[in-house]
Amino acid sequence: MNEEKKTLFSAIQPSGILTLGNYIGAIRNWKALMEECNCIYALADLHTLTVKQVPAQLRSNTYELAAIYIASGIDPEKCIFFVQSHVSAHAELTWILNTITYPGELSRMTQFKDKSRNHADNVNMGLMDYPVLMASDILLYNADLVPVGQDQKQHLEITRDLAIRFNNRYSDTFKVPEPYISATGAKIASLQDPEKKMSKSDPNVNAFISLNDDRDTIIRKFKRAVTDSDTEIRFDESKPGISNLLTIYSCVTGKTISESEKEFEGKGYGDFKVAVGEATADLLEPITKEKNRILSDKKYLDEVFANGALQADRIARRTLSKVYRKVGLVERKH
Ligand code: ATP
Ligand code: LTN
């Protein structure tokens, strides 16, 4: 690791096939940051267990997500790329941090409230403890920056609170991380309900673009996207559907919002929706192809995982030993 560069940590859950929202809000930024920072990226498989998973599906989703990352330009040679459950320090630090976390601050989290509602038959301790595991992920690596979407900002705040609380109680140990939320694409909305975020677990498949959708499906979903009854293609808070499509168009083409507005001046919603679909398909097609190629080589992915776990474990163990010492646990000598 280069000492002069900032350390950046992020993770994504292998809880299903990624959406365009995940790509724009997470992966794309991670790639851009790889040159500037020492990057550590994890597949947060332990987090996915907070809602019911089909075991075989979780395993295949984890490989699939790894292949998507690599196909999107996250080079495992240039960052530390690993599976969260391969580094046991994450679960171990969670236990210690749990002892300084109050139930009230966890039950207040928006994601906990939302997920408790959506998974009413399985409101488990893990779901409530989700932000503490996330704090452990980040604090083990002394990360300066954590790129996340807007929806994760609250979890970053609790991570900072826990770091400060621990440092105050036991002396300076953790670096207090900063969120890194990119200005555009921080929140891509659902195509069916532009007030909601685009989410891979949405029961309505027309609400999201999956990275596995083919060109025709992508275009069809954009054609069906919910918009208003106006005709003007203009970015405006009162026009969330069109504004979302403009954001997507600008993110996938690299054009600014005002360039995009100009391009479609005088054109109808129909033409615009097809153009957004075409541009999105142009971006995703080569990634999907490369992902399928990588996915057919499990041996390569297992090697990437083993190598990443080794590097991550070295850093995480060092932090965990320090924490164990600070809280008064007897050091294991051999
Ligand atoms: P789930 O639906 O299973 O809760 P999700 O689709 O919200 O999952 P996560 O795995 O929770 O995805 O998030 C992965 C990353 O993608 C996070 O950094 C998150 O902020 C970002 N992200 C998720 N959805 C969007 C979105 N609609 N727009 C922008 N970024 C997003
Ligand atoms: N909860 C995050 C995924 C995640 C994460 C992290 C993000 C797990 N651990 C640590 C940043 C840092 C989400 O994006 N849904």
CSV table of C-alpha atoms and ligand atoms in Angstrom, one decimal:
chain,number,residue,atom,x,y,z
A,1,MET,CA,0.0,0.0,0.0
A,2,ASN,CA,1.2,3.5,-0.9
A,3,GLU,CA,1.5,5.5,2.4
A,4,GLU,CA,0.9,8.8,0.6
A,5,LYS,CA,-2.4,7.8,-0.8
A,6,LYS,CA,-5.7,7.8,1.1
A,7,THR,CA,-7.2,4.5,2.0
A,8,LEU,CA,-10.7,3.8,0.6
A,9,PHE,CA,-13.0,1.0,1.6
A,10,SER,CA,-16.3,-0.1,0.1
A,11,ALA,CA,-18.4,-3.2,-0.2
A,12,ILE,CA,-21.4,-4.4,-1.9
A,13,GLN,CA,-23.8,-7.3,-1.0
A,14,PRO,CA,-24.0,-10.3,-3.3
A,15,SER,CA,-27.8,-10.3,-2.7
A,16,GLY,CA,-28.8,-10.6,-6.4
A,17,ILE,CA,-28.0,-9.5,-9.9
A,18,LEU,CA,-26.8,-5.9,-9.8
A,19,THR,CA,-28.9,-3.1,-11.2
A,20,LEU,CA,-27.9,-0.1,-13.2
A,21,GLY,CA,-28.3,1.8,-9.9
A,22,ASN,CA,-25.5,-0.2,-8.3
A,23,TYR,CA,-23.3,0.2,-11.3
A,24,ILE,CA,-23.7,3.9,-11.6
A,25,GLY,CA,-23.8,4.5,-7.8
A,26,ALA,CA,-21.1,2.2,-6.8
A,27,ILE,CA,-18.9,0.2,-9.2
A,28,ARG,CA,-18.3,3.0,-11.7
A,29,ASN,CA,-17.0,5.3,-9.0
A,30,TRP,CA,-14.9,2.5,-7.5
A,31,LYS,CA,-13.1,2.1,-10.8
A,32,ALA,CA,-12.4,5.8,-11.1
A,33,LEU,CA,-11.0,6.0,-7.6
A,34,MET,CA,-8.5,3.1,-8.0
A,35,GLU,CA,-5.8,5.3,-9.4
A,36,GLU,CA,-6.1,8.0,-6.7
A,37,CYS,CA,-6.4,5.8,-3.5
A,38,ASN,CA,-5.4,2.6,-1.9
A,39,CYS,CA,-8.6,0.7,-2.5
A,40,ILE,CA,-10.0,-2.1,-0.5
A,41,TYR,CA,-13.2,-3.7,-1.9
A,42,ALA,CA,-15.3,-6.4,-0.3
A,43,LEU,CA,-18.2,-8.6,-1.3
A,44,ALA,CA,-20.3,-8.3,1.8
A,45,ASP,CA,-21.7,-11.8,1.9
A,46,LEU,CA,-22.2,-11.8,5.7
A,47,HIS,CA,-24.5,-8.8,5.3
A,48,THR,CA,-26.7,-10.7,2.9
A,49,LEU,CA,-27.6,-13.2,5.6
A,50,THR,CA,-29.6,-10.6,7.4
A,51,VAL,CA,-32.5,-11.4,5.0
A,52,LYS,CA,-33.4,-14.9,3.9
A,53,GLN,CA,-31.2,-16.3,1.2
A,54,VAL,CA,-31.2,-19.5,-0.8
A,55,PRO,CA,-27.8,-20.9,0.1
A,56,ALA,CA,-26.8,-22.1,-3.4
A,57,GLN,CA,-28.0,-18.9,-4.9
A,58,LEU,CA,-26.0,-16.8,-2.5
A,59,ARG,CA,-22.9,-18.8,-3.5
A,60,SER,CA,-23.5,-18.3,-7.2
A,61,ASN,CA,-24.4,-14.6,-6.7
A,62,THR,CA,-21.0,-14.1,-4.9
A,63,TYR,CA,-19.1,-15.4,-7.9
A,64,GLU,CA,-21.3,-13.5,-10.3
A,65,LEU,CA,-20.7,-10.2,-8.4
A,66,ALA,CA,-17.0,-10.8,-8.4
A,67,ALA,CA,-17.1,-11.4,-12.2
A,68,ILE,CA,-19.1,-8.2,-12.7
A,69,TYR,CA,-16.6,-6.2,-10.6
A,70,ILE,CA,-13.7,-7.5,-12.6
A,71,ALA,CA,-15.5,-7.1,-15.9
A,72,SER,CA,-16.2,-3.4,-15.0
A,73,GLY,CA,-12.5,-2.7,-14.6
A,74,ILE,CA,-11.9,-3.3,-10.9
A,75,ASP,CA,-8.5,-4.9,-11.4
A,76,PRO,CA,-7.7,-7.2,-8.4
A,77,GLU,CA,-4.0,-6.6,-9.1
A,78,LYS,CA,-4.5,-2.9,-8.3
A,79,CYS,CA,-6.6,-3.1,-5.2
A,80,ILE,CA,-7.4,-5.5,-2.4
A,81,PHE,CA,-10.5,-7.4,-3.5
A,82,PHE,CA,-11.9,-10.1,-1.1
A,83,VAL,CA,-14.9,-11.9,0.3
A,84,GLN,CA,-16.0,-10.5,3.7
A,85,SER,CA,-16.6,-14.0,5.3
A,86,HIS,CA,-13.0,-15.1,4.4
A,87,VAL,CA,-11.6,-12.6,6.9
A,88,SER,CA,-13.0,-13.5,10.3
A,89,ALA,CA,-11.8,-10.3,11.9
A,90,HIS,CA,-15.0,-8.7,10.5
A,91,ALA,CA,-17.3,-10.8,12.7
A,92,GLU,CA,-14.9,-10.6,15.7
A,93,LEU,CA,-14.7,-6.8,15.7
A,94,THR,CA,-18.5,-6.7,15.4
A,95,TRP,CA,-18.8,-8.4,18.7
A,96,ILE,CA,-16.5,-5.8,20.4
A,97,LEU,CA,-18.3,-2.9,18.8
A,98,ASN,CA,-21.7,-4.3,19.8
A,99,THR,CA,-20.6,-3.8,23.4
A,100,ILE,CA,-20.5,0.0,22.8
A,101,THR,CA,-23.6,0.2,20.6
A,102,TYR,CA,-27.1,1.0,21.9
A,103,PRO,CA,-30.2,-0.7,20.6
A,104,GLY,CA,-32.0,2.6,20.3
A,105,GLU,CA,-29.5,3.9,17.7
A,106,LEU,CA,-29.8,0.8,15.6
A,107,SER,CA,-33.6,0.6,15.7
A,108,ARG,CA,-33.7,4.2,14.4
A,109,MET,CA,-31.9,3.4,11.2
A,110,THR,CA,-34.1,4.0,8.1
A,111,GLN,CA,-32.8,0.8,6.4
A,112,PHE,CA,-33.7,-1.3,9.5
A,113,LYS,CA,-37.2,0.2,9.6
A,114,ASP,CA,-37.7,-0.4,5.8
A,115,LYS,CA,-36.3,-3.9,5.8
A,116,SER,CA,-38.3,-4.8,9.0
A,117,ARG,CA,-41.4,-3.8,7.1
A,118,ASN,CA,-40.4,-5.6,3.9
A,119,HIS,CA,-39.3,-8.8,5.7
A,120,ALA,CA,-41.8,-8.8,8.6
A,121,ASP,CA,-41.5,-12.6,9.0
A,122,ASN,CA,-37.8,-12.4,9.6
A,123,VAL,CA,-36.9,-9.4,11.8
A,124,ASN,CA,-33.7,-10.8,13.2
A,125,MET,CA,-30.8,-9.5,15.4
A,126,GLY,CA,-28.5,-9.5,12.3
A,127,LEU,CA,-30.8,-7.1,10.5
A,128,MET,CA,-30.6,-4.7,13.4
A,129,ASP,CA,-26.9,-5.2,13.8
A,130,TYR,CA,-26.2,-4.6,10.1
A,131,PRO,CA,-24.6,-1.2,10.6
A,132,VAL,CA,-22.2,-2.5,13.3
A,133,LEU,CA,-20.9,-5.2,10.9
A,134,MET,CA,-20.5,-2.4,8.3
A,135,ALA,CA,-18.7,-0.2,10.8
A,136,SER,CA,-16.3,-3.2,11.5
A,137,ASP,CA,-15.7,-3.6,7.7
A,138,ILE,CA,-14.6,0.0,7.5
A,139,LEU,CA,-12.7,0.5,10.8
A,140,LEU,CA,-10.6,-2.6,10.4
A,141,TYR,CA,-8.8,-1.0,7.5
A,142,ASN,CA,-8.4,2.5,8.9
A,143,ALA,CA,-10.2,3.8,5.8
A,144,ASP,CA,-10.2,7.6,5.2
A,145,LEU,CA,-12.9,7.4,2.6
A,146,VAL,CA,-16.0,5.3,2.0
A,147,PRO,CA,-17.8,5.7,-1.3
A,148,VAL,CA,-21.4,4.8,-0.9
A,149,GLY,CA,-24.8,5.8,-2.3
A,150,GLN,CA,-27.0,8.3,-0.5
A,151,ASP,CA,-28.9,5.4,1.1
A,152,GLN,CA,-25.9,4.4,3.1
A,153,LYS,CA,-25.0,7.8,4.6
A,154,GLN,CA,-26.7,7.1,7.9
A,155,HIS,CA,-24.7,3.9,8.3
A,156,LEU,CA,-21.5,5.9,7.8
A,157,GLU,CA,-22.6,8.3,10.5
A,158,ILE,CA,-23.0,5.5,13.0
A,159,THR,CA,-19.6,4.2,11.9
A,160,ARG,CA,-18.1,7.5,12.8
A,161,ASP,CA,-20.0,7.7,16.1
A,162,LEU,CA,-18.7,4.2,17.1
A,163,ALA,CA,-15.1,5.1,16.1
A,164,ILE,CA,-15.2,8.2,18.2
A,165,ARG,CA,-16.9,6.5,21.1
A,166,PHE,CA,-14.3,3.7,21.1
A,167,ASN,CA,-11.5,6.2,20.9
A,168,ASN,CA,-12.8,8.2,23.7
A,169,ARG,CA,-13.3,5.2,25.9
A,170,TYR,CA,-10.1,3.3,25.2
A,171,SER,CA,-7.7,5.9,23.7
A,172,ASP,CA,-7.1,6.7,20.0
A,173,THR,CA,-7.5,3.5,17.9
A,174,PHE,CA,-9.7,4.0,14.9
A,175,LYS,CA,-9.5,6.5,12.1
A,176,VAL,CA,-12.8,8.3,11.7
A,177,PRO,CA,-13.9,7.8,8.1
A,178,GLU,CA,-15.6,10.3,5.7
A,179,PRO,CA,-18.4,9.3,3.4
A,180,TYR,CA,-17.6,9.9,-0.3
A,181,ILE,CA,-20.8,10.5,-2.2
A,182,SER,CA,-20.5,11.4,-5.9
A,183,ALA,CA,-22.6,14.3,-7.0
A,184,THR,CA,-24.2,12.6,-10.0
A,185,GLY,CA,-25.8,9.2,-9.9
A,186,ALA,CA,-25.8,9.1,-6.1
A,187,LYS,CA,-29.4,8.0,-6.4
A,188,ILE,CA,-30.9,6.3,-9.4
A,189,ALA,CA,-34.6,5.9,-9.0
A,190,SER,CA,-36.9,3.1,-9.7
A,191,LEU,CA,-38.3,3.1,-13.3
A,192,GLN,CA,-41.8,2.4,-11.9
A,193,ASP,CA,-41.8,4.7,-8.9
A,194,PRO,CA,-39.4,7.5,-9.3
A,195,GLU,CA,-39.8,8.4,-5.6
A,196,LYS,CA,-38.1,5.2,-4.6
A,197,LYS,CA,-34.5,4.1,-5.3
A,198,MET,CA,-33.8,1.5,-8.0
A,199,SER,CA,-33.3,-1.7,-6.0
A,200,LYS,CA,-32.3,-5.2,-7.1
A,201,SER,CA,-34.8,-6.7,-4.6
A,202,ASP,CA,-37.8,-4.8,-6.0
A,203,PRO,CA,-40.5,-7.4,-6.7
A,204,ASN,CA,-41.4,-5.6,-9.9
A,205,VAL,CA,-38.8,-6.5,-12.5
A,206,ASN,CA,-39.8,-3.5,-14.6
A,207,ALA,CA,-38.6,-1.2,-11.9
A,208,PHE,CA,-34.9,-1.9,-12.4
A,209,ILE,CA,-32.4,-2.6,-15.2
A,210,SER,CA,-30.4,-5.7,-14.3
A,211,LEU,CA,-26.9,-6.1,-15.6
A,212,ASN,CA,-28.1,-9.3,-17.1
A,213,ASP,CA,-30.9,-7.8,-19.2
A,214,ASP,CA,-30.4,-8.0,-22.9
A,215,ARG,CA,-30.8,-5.0,-25.3
A,216,ASP,CA,-34.4,-5.6,-26.1
A,217,THR,CA,-35.4,-5.9,-22.4
A,218,ILE,CA,-33.5,-2.8,-21.5
A,219,ILE,CA,-35.2,-0.8,-24.2
A,220,ARG,CA,-38.6,-2.2,-23.3
A,221,LYS,CA,-38.2,-1.4,-19.6
A,222,PHE,CA,-37.2,2.2,-20.4
A,223,LYS,CA,-40.2,2.5,-22.8
A,224,ARG,CA,-42.4,1.5,-19.8
A,225,ALA,CA,-40.7,3.9,-17.4
A,226,VAL,CA,-43.2,6.0,-15.4
A,227,THR,CA,-43.0,9.7,-16.4
A,228,ASP,CA,-45.4,12.7,-16.0
A,229,SER,CA,-48.0,13.9,-18.4
A,230,ASP,CA,-46.0,16.9,-19.5
A,231,THR,CA,-44.0,16.8,-22.8
A,232,GLU,CA,-40.8,18.7,-22.0
A,233,ILE,CA,-37.5,16.9,-21.4
A,234,ARG,CA,-36.3,19.0,-18.5
A,235,PHE,CA,-34.6,18.3,-15.2
A,236,ASP,CA,-36.9,19.4,-12.5
A,237,GLU,CA,-37.8,18.3,-9.0
A,238,SER,CA,-41.5,18.2,-10.0
A,239,LYS,CA,-40.7,15.8,-12.8
A,240,PRO,CA,-38.9,12.9,-10.9
A,241,GLY,CA,-39.4,10.3,-13.7
A,242,ILE,CA,-37.9,12.4,-16.5
A,243,SER,CA,-35.2,13.8,-14.2
A,244,ASN,CA,-34.2,10.2,-13.3
A,245,LEU,CA,-34.0,9.3,-17.0
A,246,LEU,CA,-31.9,12.4,-17.7
A,247,THR,CA,-29.6,11.5,-14.8
A,248,ILE,CA,-29.2,8.0,-16.2
A,249,TYR,CA,-28.6,9.3,-19.8
A,250,SER,CA,-26.0,11.7,-18.5
A,251,CYS,CA,-24.3,9.0,-16.4
A,252,VAL,CA,-24.1,6.4,-19.2
A,253,THR,CA,-23.1,8.8,-22.0
A,254,GLY,CA,-20.8,11.1,-20.0
A,255,LYS,CA,-22.8,14.2,-21.2
A,256,THR,CA,-23.9,16.8,-18.8
A,257,ILE,CA,-27.6,17.2,-17.8
A,258,SER,CA,-27.9,20.5,-19.8
A,259,GLU,CA,-26.2,19.0,-22.8
A,260,SER,CA,-28.7,16.1,-22.6
A,261,GLU,CA,-31.6,18.5,-22.2
A,262,LYS,CA,-30.5,20.4,-25.3
A,263,GLU,CA,-30.0,17.2,-27.4
A,264,PHE,CA,-33.7,16.3,-26.8
A,265,GLU,CA,-35.2,19.8,-27.1
A,266,GLY,CA,-38.5,19.6,-29.1
A,267,LYS,CA,-38.4,15.7,-29.1
A,268,GLY,CA,-41.0,13.6,-27.4
A,269,TYR,CA,-40.8,11.3,-24.4
A,270,GLY,CA,-41.0,8.2,-26.7
A,271,ASP,CA,-37.8,9.1,-28.6
A,272,PHE,CA,-36.0,10.1,-25.5
A,273,LYS,CA,-36.8,6.8,-23.7
A,274,VAL,CA,-35.5,4.7,-26.6
A,275,ALA,CA,-32.3,6.8,-26.7
A,276,VAL,CA,-31.8,6.2,-23.0
A,277,GLY,CA,-32.3,2.5,-23.5
A,278,GLU,CA,-29.9,2.3,-26.5
A,279,ALA,CA,-27.2,4.3,-24.6
A,280,THR,CA,-27.6,2.0,-21.5
A,281,ALA,CA,-27.4,-1.1,-23.6
A,282,ASP,CA,-24.3,0.2,-25.4
A,283,LEU,CA,-22.6,0.6,-22.0
A,284,LEU,CA,-23.7,-2.7,-20.5
A,285,GLU,CA,-23.4,-5.1,-23.4
A,286,PRO,CA,-19.5,-5.4,-23.3
A,287,ILE,CA,-19.5,-5.7,-19.5
A,288,THR,CA,-22.0,-8.5,-19.5
A,289,LYS,CA,-20.1,-10.4,-22.2
A,290,GLU,CA,-16.8,-10.0,-20.3
A,291,LYS,CA,-18.5,-11.0,-17.0
A,292,ASN,CA,-19.8,-14.3,-18.6
A,293,ARG,CA,-16.3,-15.0,-19.8
A,294,ILE,CA,-14.8,-14.5,-16.4
A,295,LEU,CA,-17.5,-16.5,-14.7
A,296,SER,CA,-16.7,-19.6,-16.7
A,297,ASP,CA,-13.3,-19.6,-15.0
A,298,LYS,CA,-14.1,-20.4,-11.3
A,299,LYS,CA,-10.5,-21.4,-10.7
A,300,TYR,CA,-9.3,-17.9,-11.5
A,301,LEU,CA,-12.0,-16.4,-9.3
A,302,ASP,CA,-11.0,-18.7,-6.4
A,303,GLU,CA,-7.4,-17.6,-6.8
A,304,VAL,CA,-8.4,-13.9,-6.7
A,305,PHE,CA,-10.4,-14.6,-3.5
A,306,ALA,CA,-7.5,-16.4,-1.8
A,307,ASN,CA,-5.1,-13.7,-2.7
A,308,GLY,CA,-7.4,-10.9,-1.6
A,309,ALA,CA,-8.2,-12.6,1.7
A,310,LEU,CA,-4.6,-13.0,2.5
A,311,GLN,CA,-3.9,-9.3,2.0
A,312,ALA,CA,-7.0,-8.1,3.8
A,313,ASP,CA,-6.5,-10.5,6.7
A,314,ARG,CA,-3.0,-9.1,7.4
A,315,ILE,CA,-4.3,-5.6,7.9
A,316,ALA,CA,-7.5,-6.6,9.7
A,317,ARG,CA,-5.7,-8.8,12.2
A,318,ARG,CA,-3.3,-6.0,13.1
A,319,THR,CA,-6.3,-3.7,13.9
A,320,LEU,CA,-8.2,-6.4,15.8
A,321,SER,CA,-5.1,-7.3,18.0
A,322,LYS,CA,-4.8,-3.6,18.9
A,323,VAL,CA,-8.6,-3.5,19.8
A,324,TYR,CA,-8.3,-6.7,21.9
A,325,ARG,CA,-5.4,-5.2,23.7
A,326,LYS,CA,-7.1,-1.9,24.4
A,327,VAL,CA,-10.3,-3.5,25.8
A,328,GLY,CA,-8.2,-5.7,28.1
A,329,LEU,CA,-8.3,-9.2,26.6
A,330,VAL,CA,-5.3,-11.4,27.3
A,331,GLU,CA,-3.1,-11.6,24.3
A,332,ARG,CA,-2.8,-15.0,22.6
A,333,LYS,CA,0.9,-15.8,22.4
A,334,HIS,CA,1.0,-18.7,19.9
B,1,ATP,P1,-31.1,-4.4,-1.8
B,1,ATP,O1,-32.1,-4.1,-2.8
B,1,ATP,O2,-30.8,-5.9,-1.7
B,1,ATP,O3,-31.2,-3.8,-0.5
B,1,ATP,P2,-29.4,-2.6,-3.3
B,1,ATP,O4,-29.8,-2.7,-4.7
B,1,ATP,O5,-30.0,-1.4,-2.5
B,1,ATP,O6,-29.7,-3.9,-2.5
B,1,ATP,P3,-26.8,-2.7,-2.0
B,1,ATP,O7,-26.1,-3.9,-2.2
B,1,ATP,O8,-27.5,-2.4,-0.8
B,1,ATP,O9,-27.9,-2.6,-3.2
B,1,ATP,O10,-25.9,-1.4,-2.4
B,1,ATP,C1,-24.8,-1.5,-3.1
B,1,ATP,C2,-24.2,-0.1,-3.5
B,1,ATP,O11,-25.0,0.4,-4.5
B,1,ATP,C3,-24.3,0.9,-2.4
B,1,ATP,O12,-23.1,1.7,-2.4
B,1,ATP,C4,-25.5,1.7,-2.7
B,1,ATP,O13,-25.5,2.9,-2.1
B,1,ATP,C5,-25.5,1.7,-4.2
B,1,ATP,N1,-26.8,1.8,-4.7
B,1,ATP,C6,-27.8,0.9,-4.5
B,1,ATP,N2,-28.9,1.3,-5.2
B,1,ATP,C7,-28.6,2.5,-5.8
B,1,ATP,C8,-29.3,3.4,-6.6
B,1,ATP,N3,-30.6,3.2,-6.9
B,1,ATP,N4,-28.7,4.5,-7.0
B,1,ATP,C9,-27.4,4.7,-6.7
B,1,ATP,N5,-26.7,3.9,-5.9
B,1,ATP,C10,-27.2,2.8,-5.5
B,2,LTN,N1,-24.5,-1.9,3.3
B,2,LTN,C1,-23.7,-1.5,2.1
B,2,LTN,C2,-22.7,-2.6,1.7
B,2,LTN,C3,-21.6,-2.5,2.7
B,2,LTN,C4,-20.7,-1.5,2.8
B,2,LTN,C5,-19.8,-1.9,3.8
B,2,LTN,C6,-20.5,-0.3,2.1
B,2,LTN,C7,-21.3,-3.5,3.6
B,2,LTN,N2,-20.2,-3.1,4.3
B,2,LTN,C8,-18.7,-1.1,4.2
B,2,LTN,C9,-19.4,0.5,2.5
B,2,LTN,C10,-18.5,0.1,3.5
B,2,LTN,C11,-24.6,-1.2,1.0
B,2,LTN,O1,-24.2,-0.5,0.2
B,2,LTN,N3,-25.8,-1.7,1.0
